[in-house]
């Protein structure tokens, strides 16, 4: 097993920096997920750890040994790719054994490792089939098996589930987590899917435009996002983030459209602040005039079975679809676009951010 340490790792192409000083110490047996939107640099960062991309500056160490200049095969890591990278002319057994065979490992040991890994991944019935005769999920398990037989110090996984349908992704992520728990191998995993990231990770690296915006446990990131980007990316639906102004008496916030919410904020009276509240922390009430109730206009309703989500605007305030307030409702809520909804905000769950920097200010209330 291995400890992986990144210290101020940077990457530039033609003088333009695309990875901006990422540092993290990944403990032995830890499962760390790099998550972020397309183009944020997460796969580039993983490929630098693998040795498939040169780093521009900084250091990458595995078990205390700096590996900046080592070839991928000398780093004692195994990588699982999005496209499986299986040899189409080989059987499952041959694909899993190939890396061990070319390393000169004795045949008996190869057979034993392949059999053990095939059992862990439930691949025994498919060992003599070729990849074309397998489903997408089975092919992904073969790719994982090929990595597993090597008994590496660390696993690196680059969006391994992105080609699978939604149901199969759920099944496979549970299997990946269970496999990692059983073998205890340090793992670094890349995904753009924040649900996948939250369910798999011991810790997350949330990437945006080459910057590690926040590194922490999934729940810590969910409960205390460090920036507006993290707040909007982690959580489904995303956190509502509203441009507000602290009232003259400092006891509340003036929201878009002029509505006033009793909620002290960590800013001076009259100052702008970004107010964040998750959809699950807004309660819809049927009658107007309740304590703290604020009137909203329903723009659209999404029904998802047990829950529904109303996309709303403040009356008199022009709101695009991207700016709409999202409120969680019971699945049987009978609201239609154009109707009014009265919402009570759980201000104890409020978050505040600096409008200039987007960074978190003050403690969560």
mmCIF file of C-alpha atoms in Angstrom:
data_model
loop_
_atom_site.group_PDB
_atom_site.id
_atom_site.type_symbol
_atom_site.label_atom_id
_atom_site.label_comp_id
_atom_site.label_asym_id
_atom_site.label_seq_id
_atom_site.Cartn_x
_atom_site.Cartn_y
_atom_site.Cartn_z
ATOM 1 C CA UNK A 1 0.000 0.000 0.000
ATOM 2 C CA UNK A 2 1.094 3.621 -0.355
ATOM 3 C CA UNK A 3 0.954 7.191 0.811
ATOM 4 C CA UNK A 4 0.778 9.712 -2.038
ATOM 5 C CA UNK A 5 1.948 13.281 -1.463
ATOM 6 C CA UNK A 6 1.464 16.156 -3.894
ATOM 7 C CA UNK A 7 3.310 19.362 -3.031
ATOM 8 C CA UNK A 8 2.520 22.544 -4.995
ATOM 9 C CA UNK A 9 2.011 20.560 -8.219
ATOM 10 C CA UNK A 10 1.666 22.752 -11.300
ATOM 11 C CA UNK A 11 1.215 22.111 -15.014
ATOM 12 C CA UNK A 12 1.666 24.523 -17.913
ATOM 13 C CA UNK A 13 1.153 24.167 -21.655
ATOM 14 C CA UNK A 14 3.026 26.660 -23.847
ATOM 15 C CA UNK A 15 3.546 28.935 -20.874
ATOM 16 C CA UNK A 16 -0.106 28.880 -19.783
ATOM 17 C CA UNK A 17 -0.611 27.346 -16.338
ATOM 18 C CA UNK A 18 -3.582 24.946 -16.173
ATOM 19 C CA UNK A 19 -2.964 23.292 -12.773
ATOM 20 C CA UNK A 20 -2.326 25.858 -10.061
ATOM 21 C CA UNK A 21 -0.338 24.518 -7.129
ATOM 22 C CA UNK A 22 -2.279 21.493 -5.836
ATOM 23 C CA UNK A 23 -1.079 20.030 -2.521
ATOM 24 C CA UNK A 24 -2.502 17.037 -0.662
ATOM 25 C CA UNK A 25 -1.220 14.188 1.494
ATOM 26 C CA UNK A 26 -3.204 11.017 0.728
ATOM 27 C CA UNK A 27 -2.941 8.481 3.535
ATOM 28 C CA UNK A 28 -2.290 4.786 3.101
ATOM 29 C CA UNK A 29 -5.587 2.993 2.207
ATOM 30 C CA UNK A 30 -7.454 6.294 1.726
ATOM 31 C CA UNK A 31 -9.965 6.707 -1.129
ATOM 32 C CA UNK A 32 -9.709 10.245 -2.529
ATOM 33 C CA UNK A 33 -11.958 11.487 -5.333
ATOM 34 C CA UNK A 34 -11.107 14.410 -7.621
ATOM 35 C CA UNK A 35 -14.383 15.964 -8.751
ATOM 36 C CA UNK A 36 -15.178 18.926 -10.959
ATOM 37 C CA UNK A 37 -16.691 19.961 -14.288
ATOM 38 C CA UNK A 38 -15.237 19.119 -17.687
ATOM 39 C CA UNK A 39 -11.979 20.925 -18.368
ATOM 40 C CA UNK A 40 -11.184 21.691 -14.718
ATOM 41 C CA UNK A 41 -7.904 19.737 -14.757
ATOM 42 C CA UNK A 42 -8.892 16.671 -12.764
ATOM 43 C CA UNK A 43 -7.735 14.096 -15.337
ATOM 44 C CA UNK A 44 -4.541 16.063 -15.979
ATOM 45 C CA UNK A 45 -3.768 15.927 -12.269
ATOM 46 C CA UNK A 46 -4.388 12.168 -12.181
ATOM 47 C CA UNK A 47 -2.223 11.608 -15.253
ATOM 48 C CA UNK A 48 0.635 13.503 -13.605
ATOM 49 C CA UNK A 49 0.431 11.149 -10.619
ATOM 50 C CA UNK A 50 0.468 8.221 -13.057
ATOM 51 C CA UNK A 51 3.473 9.578 -14.944
ATOM 52 C CA UNK A 52 1.532 10.000 -18.191
ATOM 53 C CA UNK A 53 1.942 13.802 -18.022
ATOM 54 C CA UNK A 54 5.102 15.623 -16.988
ATOM 55 C CA UNK A 55 4.707 18.083 -14.145
ATOM 56 C CA UNK A 56 5.967 21.625 -14.650
ATOM 57 C CA UNK A 57 6.886 22.216 -11.013
ATOM 58 C CA UNK A 58 6.264 20.821 -7.564
ATOM 59 C CA UNK A 59 6.747 17.245 -6.396
ATOM 60 C CA UNK A 60 4.813 13.992 -6.403
ATOM 61 C CA UNK A 61 5.981 11.371 -3.903
ATOM 62 C CA UNK A 62 4.813 7.795 -3.351
ATOM 63 C CA UNK A 63 5.760 6.434 0.057
ATOM 64 C CA UNK A 64 8.242 9.253 0.483
ATOM 65 C CA UNK A 65 10.032 8.634 -2.823
ATOM 66 C CA UNK A 66 9.821 11.514 -5.308
ATOM 67 C CA UNK A 67 8.585 10.050 -8.610
ATOM 68 C CA UNK A 68 8.615 13.159 -10.821
ATOM 69 C CA UNK A 69 11.091 11.625 -13.262
ATOM 70 C CA UNK A 70 10.075 7.967 -12.988
ATOM 71 C CA UNK A 71 8.355 6.150 -15.852
ATOM 72 C CA UNK A 72 4.767 5.016 -15.149
ATOM 73 C CA UNK A 73 5.801 1.356 -14.851
ATOM 74 C CA UNK A 74 8.311 2.263 -12.132
ATOM 75 C CA UNK A 75 5.741 3.953 -9.886
ATOM 76 C CA UNK A 76 3.962 0.769 -8.714
ATOM 77 C CA UNK A 77 0.537 2.086 -9.605
ATOM 78 C CA UNK A 78 -2.283 0.611 -11.709
ATOM 79 C CA UNK A 79 -4.663 2.743 -13.779
ATOM 80 C CA UNK A 80 -8.243 2.056 -14.877
ATOM 81 C CA UNK A 81 -9.411 4.073 -17.875
ATOM 82 C CA UNK A 82 -12.813 5.337 -18.997
ATOM 83 C CA UNK A 83 -12.678 3.327 -22.248
ATOM 84 C CA UNK A 84 -11.551 0.086 -20.498
ATOM 85 C CA UNK A 85 -8.464 -0.270 -22.806
ATOM 86 C CA UNK A 86 -8.947 -4.039 -23.207
ATOM 87 C CA UNK A 87 -7.245 -6.057 -25.916
ATOM 88 C CA UNK A 88 -10.107 -7.201 -28.199
ATOM 89 C CA UNK A 89 -8.306 -10.328 -29.448
ATOM 90 C CA UNK A 90 -7.619 -11.640 -25.940
ATOM 91 C CA UNK A 91 -9.939 -13.430 -23.540
ATOM 92 C CA UNK A 92 -10.791 -11.989 -20.147
ATOM 93 C CA UNK A 93 -8.227 -14.321 -18.581
ATOM 94 C CA UNK A 94 -5.533 -13.210 -21.041
ATOM 95 C CA UNK A 95 -6.348 -9.515 -20.578
ATOM 96 C CA UNK A 96 -6.055 -9.833 -16.816
ATOM 97 C CA UNK A 97 -2.823 -11.818 -17.034
ATOM 98 C CA UNK A 98 -1.064 -9.822 -19.744
ATOM 99 C CA UNK A 99 0.790 -7.310 -17.568
ATOM 100 C CA UNK A 100 2.008 -10.051 -15.248
ATOM 101 C CA UNK A 101 3.096 -12.217 -18.177
ATOM 102 C CA UNK A 102 5.285 -9.547 -19.768
ATOM 103 C CA UNK A 103 6.841 -8.823 -16.342
ATOM 104 C CA UNK A 104 8.106 -12.407 -16.271
ATOM 105 C CA UNK A 105 6.003 -13.641 -13.354
ATOM 106 C CA UNK A 106 5.769 -17.457 -13.072
ATOM 107 C CA UNK A 107 2.692 -18.962 -14.721
ATOM 108 C CA UNK A 108 1.440 -20.577 -11.521
ATOM 109 C CA UNK A 109 1.453 -17.268 -9.660
ATOM 110 C CA UNK A 110 -0.265 -15.519 -12.578
ATOM 111 C CA UNK A 111 -3.007 -18.156 -12.598
ATOM 112 C CA UNK A 112 -3.480 -17.823 -8.849
ATOM 113 C CA UNK A 113 -3.724 -14.021 -8.980
ATOM 114 C CA UNK A 114 -6.150 -14.053 -11.914
ATOM 115 C CA UNK A 115 -8.353 -16.629 -10.185
ATOM 116 C CA UNK A 116 -8.392 -14.661 -6.933
ATOM 117 C CA UNK A 117 -9.235 -11.375 -8.635
ATOM 118 C CA UNK A 118 -11.866 -12.993 -10.863
ATOM 119 C CA UNK A 119 -13.571 -14.368 -7.766
ATOM 120 C CA UNK A 120 -13.560 -10.972 -6.032
ATOM 121 C CA UNK A 121 -15.082 -9.338 -9.124
ATOM 122 C CA UNK A 122 -17.455 -12.221 -9.963
ATOM 123 C CA UNK A 123 -15.784 -12.733 -13.339
ATOM 124 C CA UNK A 124 -15.287 -16.522 -13.209
ATOM 125 C CA UNK A 125 -18.046 -17.277 -15.778
ATOM 126 C CA UNK A 126 -16.482 -14.879 -18.290
ATOM 127 C CA UNK A 127 -12.783 -15.769 -18.136
ATOM 128 C CA UNK A 128 -12.771 -17.447 -21.547
ATOM 129 C CA UNK A 129 -14.865 -14.816 -23.310
ATOM 130 C CA UNK A 130 -13.517 -11.940 -25.363
ATOM 131 C CA UNK A 131 -14.469 -8.314 -24.620
ATOM 132 C CA UNK A 132 -16.974 -8.107 -27.482
ATOM 133 C CA UNK A 133 -19.081 -10.757 -25.739
ATOM 134 C CA UNK A 134 -19.318 -8.718 -22.519
ATOM 135 C CA UNK A 135 -21.596 -5.935 -21.336
ATOM 136 C CA UNK A 136 -20.221 -2.511 -20.448
ATOM 137 C CA UNK A 137 -20.292 -3.322 -16.746
ATOM 138 C CA UNK A 138 -18.506 -6.623 -17.282
ATOM 139 C CA UNK A 139 -15.817 -4.933 -19.373
ATOM 140 C CA UNK A 140 -15.271 -2.395 -16.623
ATOM 141 C CA UNK A 141 -14.881 -5.190 -14.079
ATOM 142 C CA UNK A 142 -12.275 -6.808 -16.340
ATOM 143 C CA UNK A 143 -10.372 -3.508 -16.501
ATOM 144 C CA UNK A 144 -10.481 -3.349 -12.710
ATOM 145 C CA UNK A 145 -9.389 -6.970 -12.489
ATOM 146 C CA UNK A 146 -6.406 -6.301 -14.722
ATOM 147 C CA UNK A 147 -5.352 -3.567 -12.289
ATOM 148 C CA UNK A 148 -6.103 -5.663 -9.221
ATOM 149 C CA UNK A 149 -3.948 -8.662 -10.219
ATOM 150 C CA UNK A 150 -0.878 -6.450 -10.173
ATOM 151 C CA UNK A 151 -1.291 -5.853 -6.421
ATOM 152 C CA UNK A 152 -0.140 -2.234 -6.889
ATOM 153 C CA UNK A 153 0.674 0.305 -4.214
ATOM 154 C CA UNK A 154 -2.156 2.523 -5.509
ATOM 155 C CA UNK A 155 -5.088 2.501 -7.901
ATOM 156 C CA UNK A 156 -5.746 5.468 -10.207
ATOM 157 C CA UNK A 157 -9.204 5.492 -11.825
ATOM 158 C CA UNK A 158 -10.102 8.013 -14.552
ATOM 159 C CA UNK A 159 -13.910 8.345 -14.913
ATOM 160 C CA UNK A 160 -14.292 4.546 -14.991
ATOM 161 C CA UNK A 161 -18.115 4.592 -14.864
ATOM 162 C CA UNK A 162 -18.930 7.410 -17.284
ATOM 163 C CA UNK A 163 -19.779 5.046 -20.180
ATOM 164 C CA UNK A 164 -22.331 3.067 -18.144
ATOM 165 C CA UNK A 165 -26.055 3.708 -17.795
ATOM 166 C CA UNK A 166 -27.391 5.223 -14.576
ATOM 167 C CA UNK A 167 -28.526 1.976 -12.940
ATOM 168 C CA UNK A 168 -25.271 0.197 -13.712
ATOM 169 C CA UNK A 169 -23.232 3.140 -12.420
ATOM 170 C CA UNK A 170 -24.931 2.789 -9.039
ATOM 171 C CA UNK A 171 -24.171 -0.947 -8.943
ATOM 172 C CA UNK A 172 -20.568 -0.467 -10.018
ATOM 173 C CA UNK A 173 -19.760 2.332 -7.600
ATOM 174 C CA UNK A 174 -20.965 0.151 -4.727
ATOM 175 C CA UNK A 175 -18.752 -2.649 -6.012
ATOM 176 C CA UNK A 176 -15.740 -0.327 -6.342
ATOM 177 C CA UNK A 177 -16.168 0.926 -2.775
ATOM 178 C CA UNK A 178 -16.508 -2.603 -1.423
ATOM 179 C CA UNK A 179 -13.485 -3.764 -3.406
ATOM 180 C CA UNK A 180 -11.362 -0.905 -2.100
ATOM 181 C CA UNK A 181 -12.481 -1.659 1.452
ATOM 182 C CA UNK A 182 -11.500 -5.322 1.068
ATOM 183 C CA UNK A 183 -8.088 -4.835 -0.527
ATOM 184 C CA UNK A 184 -7.210 -1.600 1.298
ATOM 185 C CA UNK A 185 -5.338 -0.104 -1.644
ATOM 186 C CA UNK A 186 -4.803 3.665 -1.710
ATOM 187 C CA UNK A 187 -7.041 5.010 -4.477
ATOM 188 C CA UNK A 188 -7.269 8.258 -6.435
ATOM 189 C CA UNK A 189 -10.447 8.478 -8.505
ATOM 190 C CA UNK A 190 -11.625 11.087 -11.043
ATOM 191 C CA UNK A 191 -15.266 11.871 -11.827
ATOM 192 C CA UNK A 192 -17.454 14.789 -12.918
ATOM 193 C CA UNK A 193 -20.445 13.245 -11.081
ATOM 194 C CA UNK A 194 -20.803 14.800 -7.637
ATOM 195 C CA UNK A 195 -23.171 12.038 -6.426
ATOM 196 C CA UNK A 196 -20.558 9.433 -7.375
ATOM 197 C CA UNK A 197 -17.902 11.491 -5.625
ATOM 198 C CA UNK A 198 -19.922 11.935 -2.428
ATOM 199 C CA UNK A 199 -20.751 8.239 -2.113
ATOM 200 C CA UNK A 200 -17.255 6.893 -2.823
ATOM 201 C CA UNK A 201 -14.809 9.293 -1.206
ATOM 202 C CA UNK A 202 -13.115 9.385 2.148
ATOM 203 C CA UNK A 203 -12.037 12.858 1.032
ATOM 204 C CA UNK A 204 -12.804 15.025 -1.983
ATOM 205 C CA UNK A 205 -10.655 17.367 -4.025
ATOM 206 C CA UNK A 206 -13.110 19.806 -5.636
ATOM 207 C CA UNK A 207 -11.417 21.231 -8.746
ATOM 208 C CA UNK A 208 -12.349 24.332 -10.710
ATOM 209 C CA UNK A 209 -10.251 25.828 -13.529
ATOM 210 C CA UNK A 210 -7.119 24.067 -12.314
ATOM 211 C CA UNK A 211 -7.535 25.113 -8.681
ATOM 212 C CA UNK A 212 -8.265 22.777 -5.776
ATOM 213 C CA UNK A 213 -11.081 24.889 -4.340
ATOM 214 C CA UNK A 214 -11.581 22.651 -1.298
ATOM 215 C CA UNK A 215 -10.131 19.400 0.062
ATOM 216 C CA UNK A 216 -12.121 17.757 2.840
ATOM 217 C CA UNK A 217 -14.560 14.969 3.689
ATOM 218 C CA UNK A 218 -17.774 14.850 1.635
ATOM 219 C CA UNK A 219 -20.024 15.907 4.507
ATOM 220 C CA UNK A 220 -17.704 18.679 5.627
ATOM 221 C CA UNK A 221 -17.719 20.074 2.087
ATOM 222 C CA UNK A 222 -21.500 19.753 1.868
ATOM 223 C CA UNK A 223 -22.028 21.443 5.225
ATOM 224 C CA UNK A 224 -19.294 24.108 4.960
ATOM 225 C CA UNK A 225 -18.485 24.836 1.313
ATOM 226 C CA UNK A 226 -15.433 27.086 1.058
ATOM 227 C CA UNK A 227 -16.562 28.999 -2.057
ATOM 228 C CA UNK A 228 -19.667 29.710 -4.099
ATOM 229 C CA UNK A 229 -18.342 27.317 -6.749
ATOM 230 C CA UNK A 230 -18.180 24.439 -4.253
ATOM 231 C CA UNK A 231 -21.584 25.391 -2.828
ATOM 232 C CA UNK A 232 -23.133 25.282 -6.291
ATOM 233 C CA UNK A 233 -21.360 22.131 -7.445
ATOM 234 C CA UNK A 234 -21.754 19.843 -4.429
ATOM 235 C CA UNK A 235 -25.369 19.025 -3.649
ATOM 236 C CA UNK A 236 -28.283 18.162 -5.904
ATOM 237 C CA UNK A 237 -30.127 20.395 -6.543
ATOM 238 C CA UNK A 238 -27.450 23.019 -6.050
ATOM 239 C CA UNK A 239 -27.464 25.508 -3.197
ATOM 240 C CA UNK A 240 -29.453 28.673 -3.877
ATOM 241 C CA UNK A 241 -27.078 31.644 -3.801
ATOM 242 C CA UNK A 242 -28.726 35.068 -3.713
ATOM 243 C CA UNK A 243 -27.284 38.567 -3.961
ATOM 244 C CA UNK A 244 -28.500 40.315 -0.797
ATOM 245 C CA UNK A 245 -27.868 43.485 1.180
ATOM 246 C CA UNK A 246 -27.645 43.733 4.959
ATOM 247 C CA UNK A 247 -30.529 45.834 6.279
ATOM 248 C CA UNK A 248 -29.752 49.242 7.892
ATOM 249 C CA UNK A 249 -30.315 47.829 11.394
ATOM 250 C CA UNK A 250 -28.052 44.835 10.675
ATOM 251 C CA UNK A 251 -30.765 42.395 11.738
ATOM 252 C CA UNK A 252 -31.769 41.069 8.347
ATOM 253 C CA UNK A 253 -31.193 40.808 4.625
ATOM 254 C CA UNK A 254 -32.888 42.541 1.723
ATOM 255 C CA UNK A 255 -33.320 39.887 -0.969
ATOM 256 C CA UNK A 256 -33.952 40.318 -4.722
ATOM 257 C CA UNK A 257 -37.298 42.034 -5.328
ATOM 258 C CA UNK A 258 -37.138 43.822 -1.971
ATOM 259 C CA UNK A 259 -38.246 41.001 0.328
ATOM 260 C CA UNK A 260 -36.700 41.246 3.806
ATOM 261 C CA UNK A 261 -35.529 38.145 5.671
ATOM 262 C CA UNK A 262 -34.778 38.230 9.401
ATOM 263 C CA UNK A 263 -31.285 36.780 9.345
ATOM 264 C CA UNK A 264 -28.207 38.494 10.827
ATOM 265 C CA UNK A 265 -25.231 38.272 8.472
ATOM 266 C CA UNK A 266 -21.457 38.647 8.969
ATOM 267 C CA UNK A 267 -21.293 42.033 7.216
ATOM 268 C CA UNK A 268 -21.907 45.677 8.095
ATOM 269 C CA UNK A 269 -25.332 47.336 7.616
ATOM 270 C CA UNK A 270 -25.886 48.342 4.006
ATOM 271 C CA UNK A 271 -23.146 46.055 2.701
ATOM 272 C CA UNK A 272 -23.761 43.483 -0.079
ATOM 273 C CA UNK A 273 -23.359 39.804 0.735
ATOM 274 C CA UNK A 274 -24.116 36.497 -0.957
ATOM 275 C CA UNK A 275 -26.709 34.472 0.946
ATOM 276 C CA UNK A 276 -26.734 30.694 0.433
ATOM 277 C CA UNK A 277 -29.543 28.290 1.342
ATOM 278 C CA UNK A 278 -30.111 24.730 0.161
ATOM 279 C CA UNK A 279 -33.527 23.708 -1.268
ATOM 280 C CA UNK A 280 -34.065 21.281 1.610
ATOM 281 C CA UNK A 281 -33.750 24.159 4.085
ATOM 282 C CA UNK A 282 -36.705 26.057 2.631
ATOM 283 C CA UNK A 283 -40.192 25.027 3.771
ATOM 284 C CA UNK A 284 -43.244 25.823 1.674
ATOM 285 C CA UNK A 285 -46.325 26.919 3.612
ATOM 286 C CA UNK A 286 -49.843 26.956 2.194
ATOM 287 C CA UNK A 287 -51.020 30.220 3.742
ATOM 288 C CA UNK A 288 -49.447 33.684 3.428
ATOM 289 C CA UNK A 289 -48.574 35.719 6.471
ATOM 290 C CA UNK A 290 -46.719 33.053 8.433
ATOM 291 C CA UNK A 291 -43.799 34.191 10.563
ATOM 292 C CA UNK A 292 -40.874 34.765 8.253
ATOM 293 C CA UNK A 293 -42.770 33.602 5.155
ATOM 294 C CA UNK A 294 -41.619 35.132 1.870
ATOM 295 C CA UNK A 295 -43.736 35.118 -1.261
ATOM 296 C CA UNK A 296 -42.318 33.523 -4.420
ATOM 297 C CA UNK A 297 -43.714 33.011 -7.921
ATOM 298 C CA UNK A 298 -43.503 29.481 -9.311
ATOM 299 C CA UNK A 299 -41.742 29.291 -12.688
ATOM 300 C CA UNK A 300 -41.647 25.502 -13.102
ATOM 301 C CA UNK A 301 -42.093 22.312 -11.067
ATOM 302 C CA UNK A 302 -40.041 19.133 -11.429
ATOM 303 C CA UNK A 303 -41.650 16.027 -9.934
ATOM 304 C CA UNK A 304 -39.283 13.183 -8.995
ATOM 305 C CA UNK A 305 -41.543 10.786 -7.123
ATOM 306 C CA UNK A 306 -41.242 11.310 -3.372
ATOM 307 C CA UNK A 307 -39.998 14.859 -3.872
ATOM 308 C CA UNK A 308 -40.739 17.746 -6.190
ATOM 309 C CA UNK A 309 -38.716 20.893 -6.812
ATOM 310 C CA UNK A 310 -40.284 24.255 -7.501
ATOM 311 C CA UNK A 311 -38.168 26.760 -9.433
ATOM 312 C CA UNK A 312 -39.268 30.177 -8.237
ATOM 313 C CA UNK A 313 -38.697 33.906 -8.620
ATOM 314 C CA UNK A 314 -39.244 36.840 -6.294
ATOM 315 C CA UNK A 315 -42.310 38.824 -7.432
ATOM 316 C CA UNK A 316 -41.306 41.884 -9.413
ATOM 317 C CA UNK A 317 -37.776 40.613 -9.977
ATOM 318 C CA UNK A 318 -36.814 39.404 -13.459
ATOM 319 C CA UNK A 319 -35.252 35.960 -13.016
ATOM 320 C CA UNK A 320 -33.670 33.672 -15.599
ATOM 321 C CA UNK A 321 -33.907 29.897 -15.304
ATOM 322 C CA UNK A 322 -30.312 29.812 -14.053
ATOM 323 C CA UNK A 323 -31.110 32.332 -11.279
ATOM 324 C CA UNK A 324 -34.336 30.687 -10.082
ATOM 325 C CA UNK A 325 -34.738 29.804 -6.409
ATOM 326 C CA UNK A 326 -35.249 26.062 -5.929
ATOM 327 C CA UNK A 327 -37.536 24.868 -3.144
ATOM 328 C CA UNK A 328 -38.036 21.210 -2.209
ATOM 329 C CA UNK A 329 -41.671 20.137 -1.933
ATOM 330 C CA UNK A 330 -43.575 16.902 -1.263
ATOM 331 C CA UNK A 331 -43.942 14.849 -4.433
ATOM 332 C CA UNK A 332 -47.709 15.313 -4.430
ATOM 333 C CA UNK A 333 -47.526 19.112 -4.293
ATOM 334 C CA UNK A 334 -50.104 20.545 -6.707
ATOM 335 C CA UNK A 335 -48.392 23.733 -7.807
ATOM 336 C CA UNK A 336 -48.384 25.138 -11.310
ATOM 337 C CA UNK A 337 -46.296 27.796 -13.061
ATOM 338 C CA UNK A 338 -47.574 31.277 -12.284
ATOM 339 C CA UNK A 339 -48.935 30.346 -8.868
ATOM 340 C CA UNK A 340 -47.635 31.881 -5.646
ATOM 341 C CA UNK A 341 -45.703 29.934 -3.026
ATOM 342 C CA UNK A 342 -44.923 31.130 0.493
ATOM 343 C CA UNK A 343 -41.566 29.962 1.800
ATOM 344 C CA UNK A 344 -40.022 29.878 5.254
ATOM 345 C CA UNK A 345 -36.208 29.854 5.272
ATOM 346 C CA UNK A 346 -34.293 27.886 7.921
ATOM 347 C CA UNK A 347 -31.835 30.683 8.640
ATOM 348 C CA UNK A 348 -29.907 28.418 10.997
ATOM 349 C CA UNK A 349 -28.730 26.594 7.867
ATOM 350 C CA UNK A 350 -27.700 29.768 6.026
ATOM 351 C CA UNK A 351 -24.299 30.242 4.380
ATOM 352 C CA UNK A 352 -22.607 33.555 3.534
ATOM 353 C CA UNK A 353 -20.021 34.397 0.888
ATOM 354 C CA UNK A 354 -18.006 37.467 -0.061
ATOM 355 C CA UNK A 355 -19.439 38.960 -3.298
ATOM 356 C CA UNK A 356 -15.969 40.037 -4.468
ATOM 357 C CA UNK A 357 -14.090 36.758 -3.928
ATOM 358 C CA UNK A 358 -16.833 34.150 -3.685
ATOM 359 C CA UNK A 359 -15.171 32.797 -0.541
ATOM 360 C CA UNK A 360 -17.056 31.774 2.579
ATOM 361 C CA UNK A 361 -17.360 34.393 5.311
ATOM 362 C CA UNK A 362 -18.377 33.815 8.899
ATOM 363 C CA UNK A 363 -19.471 30.529 10.427
ATOM 364 C CA UNK A 364 -22.550 28.665 9.304
ATOM 365 C CA UNK A 365 -25.281 29.831 11.641
#
